[in-house]
Protein backbone atom coordinates (compact mmCIF):
# COMPACT_ATOMS: atom_id res chain seq x y z
CA UNK A 1 0.00 0.00 0.00
CA UNK A 2 1.27 3.46 -0.86
CA UNK A 3 1.17 5.55 2.28
CA UNK A 4 1.72 9.13 1.08
CA UNK A 5 -1.78 10.32 2.06
CA UNK A 6 -2.95 7.50 4.29
CA UNK A 7 -3.80 7.38 7.96
CA UNK A 8 -1.11 6.33 10.43
CA UNK A 9 -1.62 2.76 11.70
CA UNK A 10 -4.37 2.22 14.26
CA UNK A 11 -6.18 -0.63 15.95
CA UNK A 12 -9.49 -1.07 14.14
CA UNK A 13 -12.50 -1.98 16.26
CA UNK A 14 -15.85 -2.63 14.63
CA UNK A 15 -18.60 -2.50 17.24
CA UNK A 16 -21.85 -4.47 16.82
CA UNK A 17 -23.65 -2.97 19.82
CA UNK A 18 -23.57 0.28 21.78
CA UNK A 19 -22.13 -1.66 24.74
CA UNK A 20 -19.24 -2.77 22.52
CA UNK A 21 -18.52 0.90 21.75
CA UNK A 22 -18.36 1.55 25.53
CA UNK A 23 -16.03 -1.41 25.89
CA UNK A 24 -13.74 -0.21 23.09
CA UNK A 25 -13.58 3.29 24.58
CA UNK A 26 -12.77 1.89 28.01
CA UNK A 27 -9.72 0.21 26.52
CA UNK A 28 -8.87 3.17 24.23
CA UNK A 29 -10.32 6.33 25.87
CA UNK A 30 -8.76 8.54 23.19
CA UNK A 31 -9.92 6.46 20.23
CA UNK A 32 -11.55 8.25 17.31
CA UNK A 33 -15.14 7.25 16.58
CA UNK A 34 -15.82 6.61 12.92
CA UNK A 35 -19.41 7.45 11.95
CA UNK A 36 -19.75 9.32 8.62
CA UNK A 37 -16.03 10.07 8.61
CA UNK A 38 -16.39 13.17 6.45
CA UNK A 39 -14.38 15.34 8.86
CA UNK A 40 -12.42 12.53 10.49
CA UNK A 41 -10.93 10.93 7.38
CA UNK A 42 -9.37 14.14 5.99
CA UNK A 43 -7.70 14.62 9.39
CA UNK A 44 -6.50 11.01 9.40
CA UNK A 45 -5.33 11.14 5.76
CA UNK A 46 -3.32 14.30 6.43
CA UNK A 47 -2.08 12.76 9.70
CA UNK A 48 -3.20 15.81 11.64
CA UNK A 49 -4.42 13.26 14.19
CA UNK A 50 -3.01 9.79 14.93
CA UNK A 51 -5.42 8.01 17.24
CA UNK A 52 -4.25 4.66 18.64
CA UNK A 53 -7.62 3.17 17.77
CA UNK A 54 -10.56 3.76 15.46
CA UNK A 55 -13.96 2.58 16.69
CA UNK A 56 -16.25 2.03 13.70
CA UNK A 57 -19.93 2.48 14.61
CA UNK A 58 -21.25 2.03 11.07
CA UNK A 59 -22.04 -1.66 11.55
CA UNK A 60 -24.03 -1.25 14.80
CA UNK A 61 -26.87 -3.78 14.63
CA UNK A 62 -30.58 -2.86 14.81
CA UNK A 63 -29.86 0.87 14.76
CA UNK A 64 -32.48 3.05 13.06
CA UNK A 65 -31.45 4.68 9.79
CA UNK A 66 -34.12 7.35 10.13
CA UNK A 67 -35.17 9.79 12.84
CA UNK A 68 -38.31 9.11 14.84
CA UNK A 69 -40.85 11.42 16.46
CA UNK A 70 -41.97 10.38 19.94
CA UNK A 71 -44.76 12.95 20.33
CA UNK A 72 -42.46 15.35 22.10
CA UNK A 73 -39.14 15.41 20.30
CA UNK A 74 -37.19 14.06 17.38
CA UNK A 75 -34.91 11.18 18.29
CA UNK A 76 -31.86 10.74 16.11
CA UNK A 77 -29.55 7.76 16.56
CA UNK A 78 -25.79 7.57 16.02
CA UNK A 79 -25.80 6.32 12.43
CA UNK A 80 -28.67 8.37 10.99
CA UNK A 81 -27.15 10.06 7.92
CA UNK A 82 -27.65 13.76 7.26
CA UNK A 83 -29.25 12.83 3.90
CA UNK A 84 -31.90 10.78 5.75
CA UNK A 85 -32.68 13.77 7.99
CA UNK A 86 -32.80 16.10 5.02
CA UNK A 87 -35.49 13.92 3.39
CA UNK A 88 -37.41 13.10 6.56
CA UNK A 89 -41.04 14.34 6.74
CA UNK A 90 -40.75 14.35 10.57
CA UNK A 91 -37.77 16.71 10.44
CA UNK A 92 -39.56 18.95 7.90
CA UNK A 93 -42.63 19.13 10.17
CA UNK A 94 -41.09 19.35 13.64
CA UNK A 95 -37.68 20.94 13.05
CA UNK A 96 -37.92 22.85 9.75
CA UNK A 97 -34.79 24.86 10.60
CA UNK A 98 -32.77 21.65 10.90
CA UNK A 99 -33.91 20.65 7.39
CA UNK A 100 -32.85 24.08 6.06
CA UNK A 101 -29.51 23.91 7.85
CA UNK A 102 -28.76 20.40 6.58
CA UNK A 103 -29.17 21.52 2.96
CA UNK A 104 -26.41 24.07 3.62
CA UNK A 105 -23.97 21.42 4.87
CA UNK A 106 -21.33 20.82 2.16
CA UNK A 107 -22.96 18.91 -0.75
CA UNK A 108 -24.89 15.65 -1.29
CA UNK A 109 -21.84 13.34 -1.41
CA UNK A 110 -20.90 14.47 2.11
CA UNK A 111 -24.43 14.40 3.54
CA UNK A 112 -24.95 10.85 2.25
CA UNK A 113 -22.28 9.68 4.71
CA UNK A 114 -22.16 12.35 7.44
CA UNK A 115 -24.25 12.00 10.59
CA UNK A 116 -25.77 14.64 12.87
CA UNK A 117 -24.30 12.92 15.93
CA UNK A 118 -20.84 13.06 14.35
CA UNK A 119 -21.19 16.73 13.40
CA UNK A 120 -22.18 17.64 16.96
CA UNK A 121 -19.33 15.60 18.44
CA UNK A 122 -16.90 17.27 16.01
CA UNK A 123 -18.20 20.72 17.11
CA UNK A 124 -16.76 22.66 14.18
CA UNK A 125 -17.25 26.37 14.94
CA UNK A 126 -18.25 27.18 11.35
CA UNK A 127 -20.76 24.37 10.98
CA UNK A 128 -24.47 25.17 10.74
CA UNK A 129 -25.43 22.12 12.81
CA UNK A 130 -24.11 22.91 16.33
CA UNK A 131 -25.60 26.44 16.07
CA UNK A 132 -28.96 25.06 14.92
CA UNK A 133 -28.89 22.47 17.71
CA UNK A 134 -28.26 25.24 20.29
CA UNK A 135 -31.02 27.46 18.90
CA UNK A 136 -33.52 24.58 18.93
CA UNK A 137 -32.59 23.69 22.53
CA UNK A 138 -31.68 20.07 21.85
CA UNK A 139 -30.06 17.58 24.18
CA UNK A 140 -27.64 14.73 23.57
CA UNK A 141 -27.63 11.39 25.33
CA UNK A 142 -24.02 10.67 26.30
CA UNK A 143 -22.85 7.23 27.39
CA UNK A 144 -19.80 5.33 28.56
CA UNK A 145 -19.18 2.08 30.41
CA UNK A 146 -20.02 4.07 33.57
CA UNK A 147 -23.60 4.86 32.50
CA UNK A 148 -25.52 7.51 30.60
CA UNK A 149 -26.23 11.20 31.09
CA UNK A 150 -28.07 13.94 29.24
CA UNK A 151 -26.19 17.03 28.12
CA UNK A 152 -28.04 20.19 27.11
CA UNK A 153 -26.97 21.92 23.91
CA UNK A 154 -25.66 24.91 25.86
CA UNK A 155 -23.37 22.65 27.92
CA UNK A 156 -22.03 20.53 25.08
CA UNK A 157 -19.74 22.92 23.18
CA UNK A 158 -16.72 24.27 25.02
CA UNK A 159 -14.59 25.68 22.19
CA UNK A 160 -13.66 25.21 18.53
CA UNK A 161 -13.87 21.42 17.92
CA UNK A 162 -14.15 20.88 21.69
CA UNK A 163 -16.98 19.42 23.71
CA UNK A 164 -17.62 18.62 27.36
CA UNK A 165 -17.49 14.86 26.63
CA UNK A 166 -15.06 13.10 28.95
CA UNK A 167 -12.59 10.43 27.80
CA UNK A 168 -14.50 7.21 27.19
CA UNK A 169 -17.80 8.99 26.54
CA UNK A 170 -19.64 9.18 23.24
CA UNK A 171 -22.97 10.51 21.95
CA UNK A 172 -25.53 7.76 21.43
CA UNK A 173 -28.40 9.98 20.36
CA UNK A 174 -29.79 13.45 19.83
CA UNK A 175 -33.16 14.75 20.97
CA UNK A 176 -34.63 17.89 19.41
CA UNK A 177 -37.86 19.29 20.84
CA UNK A 178 -40.66 19.97 18.35
CA UNK A 179 -40.93 23.54 17.09
CA UNK A 180 -43.76 25.74 18.36
CA UNK A 181 -46.44 26.06 15.66
CA UNK A 182 -46.33 29.87 15.91
CA UNK A 183 -42.53 30.12 15.51
CA UNK A 184 -40.71 31.30 12.41
CA UNK A 185 -37.10 30.47 11.60
CA UNK A 186 -34.36 31.99 9.50
CA UNK A 187 -30.86 31.06 8.38
CA UNK A 188 -28.38 33.27 6.55
CA UNK A 189 -24.75 32.53 5.81
CA UNK A 190 -21.90 33.61 3.60
CA UNK A 191 -19.28 31.31 2.12
CA UNK A 192 -16.83 31.90 -0.70
CA UNK A 193 -17.97 28.72 -2.45
CA UNK A 194 -21.21 26.81 -1.87
CA UNK A 195 -19.39 23.68 -0.75
CA UNK A 196 -17.19 25.40 1.84
CA UNK A 197 -17.81 26.06 5.49
CA UNK A 198 -19.45 29.45 5.92
CA UNK A 199 -17.19 32.34 6.90
CA UNK A 200 -20.05 33.36 9.13
CA UNK A 201 -23.74 32.67 9.49
CA UNK A 202 -26.68 32.98 11.83
CA UNK A 203 -29.83 31.07 12.69
CA UNK A 204 -32.82 32.83 14.27
CA UNK A 205 -36.20 32.04 15.74
CA UNK A 206 -39.10 34.45 16.27
CA UNK A 207 -42.01 33.31 18.41
CA UNK A 208 -44.67 35.44 20.09
CA UNK A 209 -42.50 38.51 20.41
CA UNK A 210 -39.35 36.66 21.42
CA UNK A 211 -36.39 36.54 19.10
CA UNK A 212 -33.39 34.28 19.62
CA UNK A 213 -30.26 34.14 17.57
CA UNK A 214 -27.16 31.93 17.35
CA UNK A 215 -24.13 32.65 15.20
CA UNK A 216 -21.74 30.17 13.64
CA UNK A 217 -18.26 31.23 12.54
CA UNK A 218 -18.51 33.98 15.16
CA UNK A 219 -17.30 33.35 18.68
CA UNK A 220 -15.45 30.21 19.72
CA UNK A 221 -18.63 28.25 20.28
CA UNK A 222 -22.35 28.69 19.46
CA UNK A 223 -24.25 30.58 22.15
CA UNK A 224 -27.89 31.68 22.28
CA UNK A 225 -28.70 35.40 22.26
CA UNK A 226 -32.12 36.77 23.15
CA UNK A 227 -33.23 40.00 21.55
CA UNK A 228 -36.01 41.63 23.55
CA UNK A 229 -38.95 41.77 21.14
CA UNK A 230 -40.63 44.85 22.53
CA UNK A 231 -37.58 47.08 22.81
CA UNK A 232 -37.85 50.46 21.11
CA UNK A 233 -34.23 50.23 20.10
CA UNK A 234 -33.91 49.39 16.36
CA UNK A 235 -33.23 45.74 15.57
CA UNK A 236 -29.86 46.50 13.95
CA UNK A 237 -28.58 48.30 17.05
CA UNK A 238 -29.66 45.41 19.30
CA UNK A 239 -27.92 42.91 17.00
CA UNK A 240 -24.75 45.03 16.90
CA UNK A 241 -24.58 44.96 20.70
CA UNK A 242 -24.59 41.15 20.65
CA UNK A 243 -22.02 40.98 17.83
CA UNK A 244 -19.60 42.95 20.01
CA UNK A 245 -20.04 40.35 22.76
CA UNK A 246 -18.97 37.57 20.39
CA UNK A 247 -15.37 38.23 19.35
CA UNK A 248 -14.28 36.85 16.03
CA UNK A 249 -12.25 33.76 16.83
CA UNK A 250 -9.61 33.42 14.15
CA UNK A 251 -8.27 36.70 12.91
CA UNK A 252 -8.94 38.41 9.61
CA UNK A 253 -10.33 41.89 9.11
CA UNK A 254 -12.30 42.67 12.28
CA UNK A 255 -14.50 45.32 10.68
CA UNK A 256 -15.39 43.01 7.80
CA UNK A 257 -16.29 40.15 10.13
CA UNK A 258 -18.35 42.51 12.28
CA UNK A 259 -20.24 43.61 9.19
CA UNK A 260 -20.81 39.99 8.09
CA UNK A 261 -22.07 38.92 11.51
CA UNK A 262 -24.41 41.92 11.79
CA UNK A 263 -25.91 41.75 8.33
CA UNK A 264 -26.32 37.96 8.30
CA UNK A 265 -28.02 38.08 11.72
CA UNK A 266 -30.32 40.80 10.41
CA UNK A 267 -31.28 38.63 7.42
CA UNK A 268 -31.87 35.56 9.56
CA UNK A 269 -34.02 37.52 12.04
CA UNK A 270 -36.07 39.19 9.29
CA UNK A 271 -36.72 35.82 7.69
CA UNK A 272 -37.78 34.37 11.06
CA UNK A 273 -40.12 37.31 11.69
CA UNK A 274 -41.63 36.91 8.23
CA UNK A 275 -42.27 33.20 8.80
CA UNK A 276 -43.64 33.57 12.33
CA UNK A 277 -47.39 33.90 12.92
CA UNK A 278 -48.52 37.22 11.35
CA UNK A 279 -49.42 38.94 14.63
CA UNK A 280 -45.83 38.43 15.70
CA UNK A 281 -44.08 41.60 14.63
CA UNK A 282 -42.26 43.48 17.35
CA UNK A 283 -40.50 45.98 15.05
CA UNK B 1 -16.48 -7.00 18.19
CA UNK B 2 -14.12 -7.26 15.22
CA UNK B 3 -10.61 -6.21 16.15
CA UNK B 4 -7.65 -5.73 13.82
CA UNK B 5 -4.27 -4.72 15.24
CA UNK B 6 -1.96 -2.35 13.34
CA UNK B 7 -0.32 -4.04 10.35
CA UNK B 8 -2.97 -6.75 10.09
CA UNK B 9 -5.72 -7.23 7.56
CA UNK B 10 -9.42 -7.99 7.56
CA UNK B 11 -11.45 -9.94 5.01
CA UNK B 12 -14.18 -7.83 3.42
CA UNK B 13 -16.87 -8.76 0.91
CA UNK B 14 -18.07 -6.02 -1.32
CA UNK B 15 -20.06 -5.74 -4.51
CA UNK B 16 -18.58 -3.51 -7.17
CA UNK B 17 -20.57 -2.90 -10.36
CA UNK B 18 -22.69 -5.95 -9.52
CA UNK B 19 -19.67 -8.27 -9.15
CA UNK B 20 -18.87 -9.75 -5.74
CA UNK B 21 -15.29 -9.50 -4.41
CA UNK B 22 -13.66 -10.96 -1.30
CA UNK B 23 -10.45 -9.19 -0.36
CA UNK B 24 -8.02 -8.87 2.52
CA UNK B 25 -7.55 -5.17 3.31
CA UNK B 26 -5.60 -3.06 5.78
CA UNK B 27 -8.22 -1.11 7.80
CA UNK B 28 -6.50 2.16 6.90
CA UNK B 29 -6.82 1.57 3.16
CA UNK B 30 -9.25 3.99 1.52
CA UNK B 31 -11.87 2.53 -0.79
CA UNK B 32 -10.41 4.62 -3.65
CA UNK B 33 -7.11 2.70 -3.43
CA UNK B 34 -8.80 -0.67 -3.25
CA UNK B 35 -10.87 0.13 -6.35
CA UNK B 36 -7.84 1.30 -8.31
CA UNK B 37 -4.95 -0.84 -7.11
CA UNK B 38 -6.65 -4.07 -6.11
CA UNK B 39 -9.57 -4.26 -8.53
CA UNK B 40 -7.93 -2.37 -11.41
CA UNK B 41 -10.87 0.03 -11.70
CA UNK B 42 -8.75 3.07 -12.54
CA UNK B 43 -11.73 5.05 -13.84
CA UNK B 44 -12.14 6.35 -10.29
CA UNK B 45 -9.64 9.22 -10.22
CA UNK B 46 -7.81 10.31 -7.10
CA UNK B 47 -6.98 13.99 -6.82
CA UNK B 48 -6.65 15.34 -3.29
CA UNK B 49 -7.36 12.36 -0.99
CA UNK B 50 -8.95 14.71 1.53
CA UNK B 51 -12.50 15.11 0.22
CA UNK B 52 -12.03 18.43 -1.56
CA UNK B 53 -11.87 17.72 -5.29
CA UNK B 54 -14.64 15.16 -5.79
CA UNK B 55 -12.78 13.23 -8.53
CA UNK B 56 -13.17 9.91 -6.67
CA UNK B 57 -16.96 10.16 -6.26
CA UNK B 58 -18.64 6.77 -6.55
CA UNK B 59 -22.08 5.47 -5.57
CA UNK B 60 -22.21 3.76 -2.17
CA UNK B 61 -25.51 1.89 -1.86
CA UNK B 62 -26.85 4.21 -4.57
CA UNK B 63 -25.77 7.46 -2.89
CA UNK B 64 -22.84 9.58 -4.07
CA UNK B 65 -19.81 9.41 -1.77
CA UNK B 66 -16.10 10.25 -1.83
CA UNK B 67 -14.16 6.99 -2.20
CA UNK B 68 -11.16 8.67 -0.49
CA UNK B 69 -13.32 9.42 2.59
CA UNK B 70 -14.60 5.87 2.97
CA UNK B 71 -12.33 3.16 4.32
CA UNK B 72 -12.52 -0.08 2.37
CA UNK B 73 -13.52 -1.89 5.60
CA UNK B 74 -16.63 0.32 5.69
CA UNK B 75 -17.70 -1.03 2.30
CA UNK B 76 -17.91 -4.57 3.75
CA UNK B 77 -21.36 -5.87 2.77
CA UNK B 78 -22.20 -2.83 0.66
CA UNK B 79 -22.73 -2.09 -3.03
CA UNK B 80 -20.35 0.17 -4.88
CA UNK B 81 -20.85 1.54 -8.35
CA UNK B 82 -17.99 3.15 -10.28
CA UNK B 83 -17.76 5.02 -13.57
CA UNK B 84 -16.90 1.76 -15.39
CA UNK B 85 -20.50 0.65 -14.86
CA UNK B 86 -21.77 3.38 -17.19
CA UNK B 87 -20.53 1.57 -20.30
CA UNK B 88 -23.43 -0.07 -22.11
CA UNK B 89 -23.34 -3.82 -22.83
CA UNK B 90 -22.58 -3.05 -26.51
CA UNK B 91 -19.64 -0.85 -25.49
CA UNK B 92 -21.57 2.37 -26.16
CA UNK B 93 -21.76 5.40 -23.90
CA UNK B 94 -24.35 6.07 -21.22
CA UNK B 95 -26.77 8.93 -22.10
CA UNK B 96 -25.07 11.03 -19.41
CA UNK B 97 -21.68 10.47 -21.07
CA UNK B 98 -23.21 11.29 -24.47
CA UNK B 99 -24.58 14.54 -23.03
CA UNK B 100 -21.20 15.45 -21.51
CA UNK B 101 -19.62 14.95 -24.95
CA UNK B 102 -22.29 16.90 -26.80
CA UNK B 103 -22.09 19.90 -24.44
CA UNK B 104 -18.27 19.90 -24.17
CA UNK B 105 -18.71 19.33 -20.44
CA UNK B 106 -15.13 18.09 -20.19
CA UNK B 107 -11.77 19.11 -21.50
CA UNK B 108 -8.89 17.38 -19.70
CA UNK B 109 -11.29 14.77 -18.28
CA UNK B 110 -9.64 14.36 -14.90
CA UNK B 111 -12.74 15.35 -12.91
CA UNK B 112 -15.15 13.64 -15.30
CA UNK B 113 -15.54 10.24 -13.55
CA UNK B 114 -16.52 12.02 -10.34
CA UNK B 115 -18.77 14.48 -12.20
CA UNK B 116 -20.53 11.59 -13.93
CA UNK B 117 -21.13 9.52 -10.80
CA UNK B 118 -22.27 12.56 -8.83
CA UNK B 119 -24.60 13.56 -11.70
CA UNK B 120 -25.91 10.02 -12.08
CA UNK B 121 -27.36 10.21 -8.57
CA UNK B 122 -28.96 13.57 -9.40
CA UNK B 123 -30.60 12.51 -12.68
CA UNK B 124 -33.99 11.44 -11.27
CA UNK B 125 -34.56 14.90 -9.79
CA UNK B 126 -32.32 17.12 -11.93
CA UNK B 127 -35.18 18.20 -14.22
CA UNK B 128 -37.10 19.72 -11.31
CA UNK B 129 -34.07 21.32 -9.60
CA UNK B 130 -33.51 25.08 -9.79
CA UNK B 131 -30.20 26.24 -11.28
CA UNK B 132 -29.05 27.22 -7.78
CA UNK B 133 -29.90 23.79 -6.36
CA UNK B 134 -28.27 21.97 -9.26
CA UNK B 135 -25.12 24.09 -8.97
CA UNK B 136 -25.14 23.47 -5.21
CA UNK B 137 -25.38 19.72 -5.82
CA UNK B 138 -22.28 19.76 -8.05
CA UNK B 139 -20.39 22.30 -5.93
CA UNK B 140 -18.25 19.53 -4.44
CA UNK B 141 -16.87 18.57 -7.88
CA UNK B 142 -13.96 20.75 -8.89
CA UNK B 143 -13.44 21.33 -12.62
CA UNK B 144 -10.65 23.62 -13.78
CA UNK B 145 -11.47 23.47 -17.51
CA UNK B 146 -15.11 24.09 -18.29
CA UNK B 147 -16.44 26.85 -16.09
CA UNK B 148 -19.26 24.45 -15.07
CA UNK B 149 -21.97 25.85 -17.37
CA UNK B 150 -21.60 23.02 -19.92
CA UNK B 151 -21.71 20.49 -17.06
CA UNK B 152 -25.02 21.90 -15.83
CA UNK B 153 -26.33 21.81 -19.44
CA UNK B 154 -25.18 18.21 -19.88
CA UNK B 155 -26.90 17.09 -16.69
CA UNK B 156 -30.09 18.91 -17.73
CA UNK B 157 -29.96 17.25 -21.16
CA UNK B 158 -29.42 13.79 -19.73
CA UNK B 159 -32.30 14.39 -17.32
CA UNK B 160 -34.50 15.05 -20.37
CA UNK B 161 -34.91 18.71 -19.66
CA UNK B 162 -33.10 20.09 -22.70
CA UNK B 163 -32.49 18.70 -26.14
Coordinates of C-alpha atoms in Angstrom, one line a residue, chain A residues 1 5-7 10-14 16 20 23 27-28 34-35 38 41-42 45-47 54 58 87 107-109 112-113 193 195, chain B residues 1-4 6 10 27-30 33 48-51 60 63-66 68-71 73-74 76 136-137 139-140 142:
Chain A
X1 CA 0.0 0.0 0.0
X5 CA -1.8 10.3 2.1
X6 CA -3.0 7.5 4.3
X7 CA -3.8 7.4 8.0
X10 CA -4.4 2.2 14.3
X11 CA -6.2 -0.6 16.0
X12 CA -9.5 -1.1 14.1
X13 CA -12.5 -2.0 16.3
X14 CA -15.8 -2.6 14.6
X16 CA -21.8 -4.5 16.8
X20 CA -19.2 -2.8 22.5
X23 CA -16.0 -1.4 25.9
X27 CA -9.7 0.2 26.5
X28 CA -8.9 3.2 24.2
X34 CA -15.8 6.6 12.9
X35 CA -19.4 7.5 12.0
X38 CA -16.4 13.2 6.5
X41 CA -10.9 10.9 7.4
X42 CA -9.4 14.1 6.0
X45 CA -5.3 11.1 5.8
X46 CA -3.3 14.3 6.4
X47 CA -2.1 12.8 9.7
X54 CA -10.6 3.8 15.5
X58 CA -21.3 2.0 11.1
X87 CA -35.5 13.9 3.4
X107 CA -23.0 18.9 -0.7
X108 CA -24.9 15.7 -1.3
X109 CA -21.8 13.3 -1.4
X112 CA -24.9 10.9 2.3
X113 CA -22.3 9.7 4.7
X193 CA -18.0 28.7 -2.5
X195 CA -19.4 23.7 -0.8
Chain B
X1 CA -16.5 -7.0 18.2
X2 CA -14.1 -7.3 15.2
X3 CA -10.6 -6.2 16.1
X4 CA -7.7 -5.7 13.8
X6 CA -2.0 -2.4 13.3
X10 CA -9.4 -8.0 7.6
X27 CA -8.2 -1.1 7.8
X28 CA -6.5 2.2 6.9
X29 CA -6.8 1.6 3.2
X30 CA -9.2 4.0 1.5
X33 CA -7.1 2.7 -3.4
X48 CA -6.7 15.3 -3.3
X49 CA -7.4 12.4 -1.0
X50 CA -8.9 14.7 1.5
X51 CA -12.5 15.1 0.2
X60 CA -22.2 3.8 -2.2
X63 CA -25.8 7.5 -2.9
X64 CA -22.8 9.6 -4.1
X65 CA -19.8 9.4 -1.8
X66 CA -16.1 10.2 -1.8
X68 CA -11.2 8.7 -0.5
X69 CA -13.3 9.4 2.6
X70 CA -14.6 5.9 3.0
X71 CA -12.3 3.2 4.3
X73 CA -13.5 -1.9 5.6
X74 CA -16.6 0.3 5.7
X76 CA -17.9 -4.6 3.7
X136 CA -25.1 23.5 -5.2
X137 CA -25.4 19.7 -5.8
X139 CA -20.4 22.3 -5.9
X140 CA -18.2 19.5 -4.4
X142 CA -14.0 20.8 -8.9

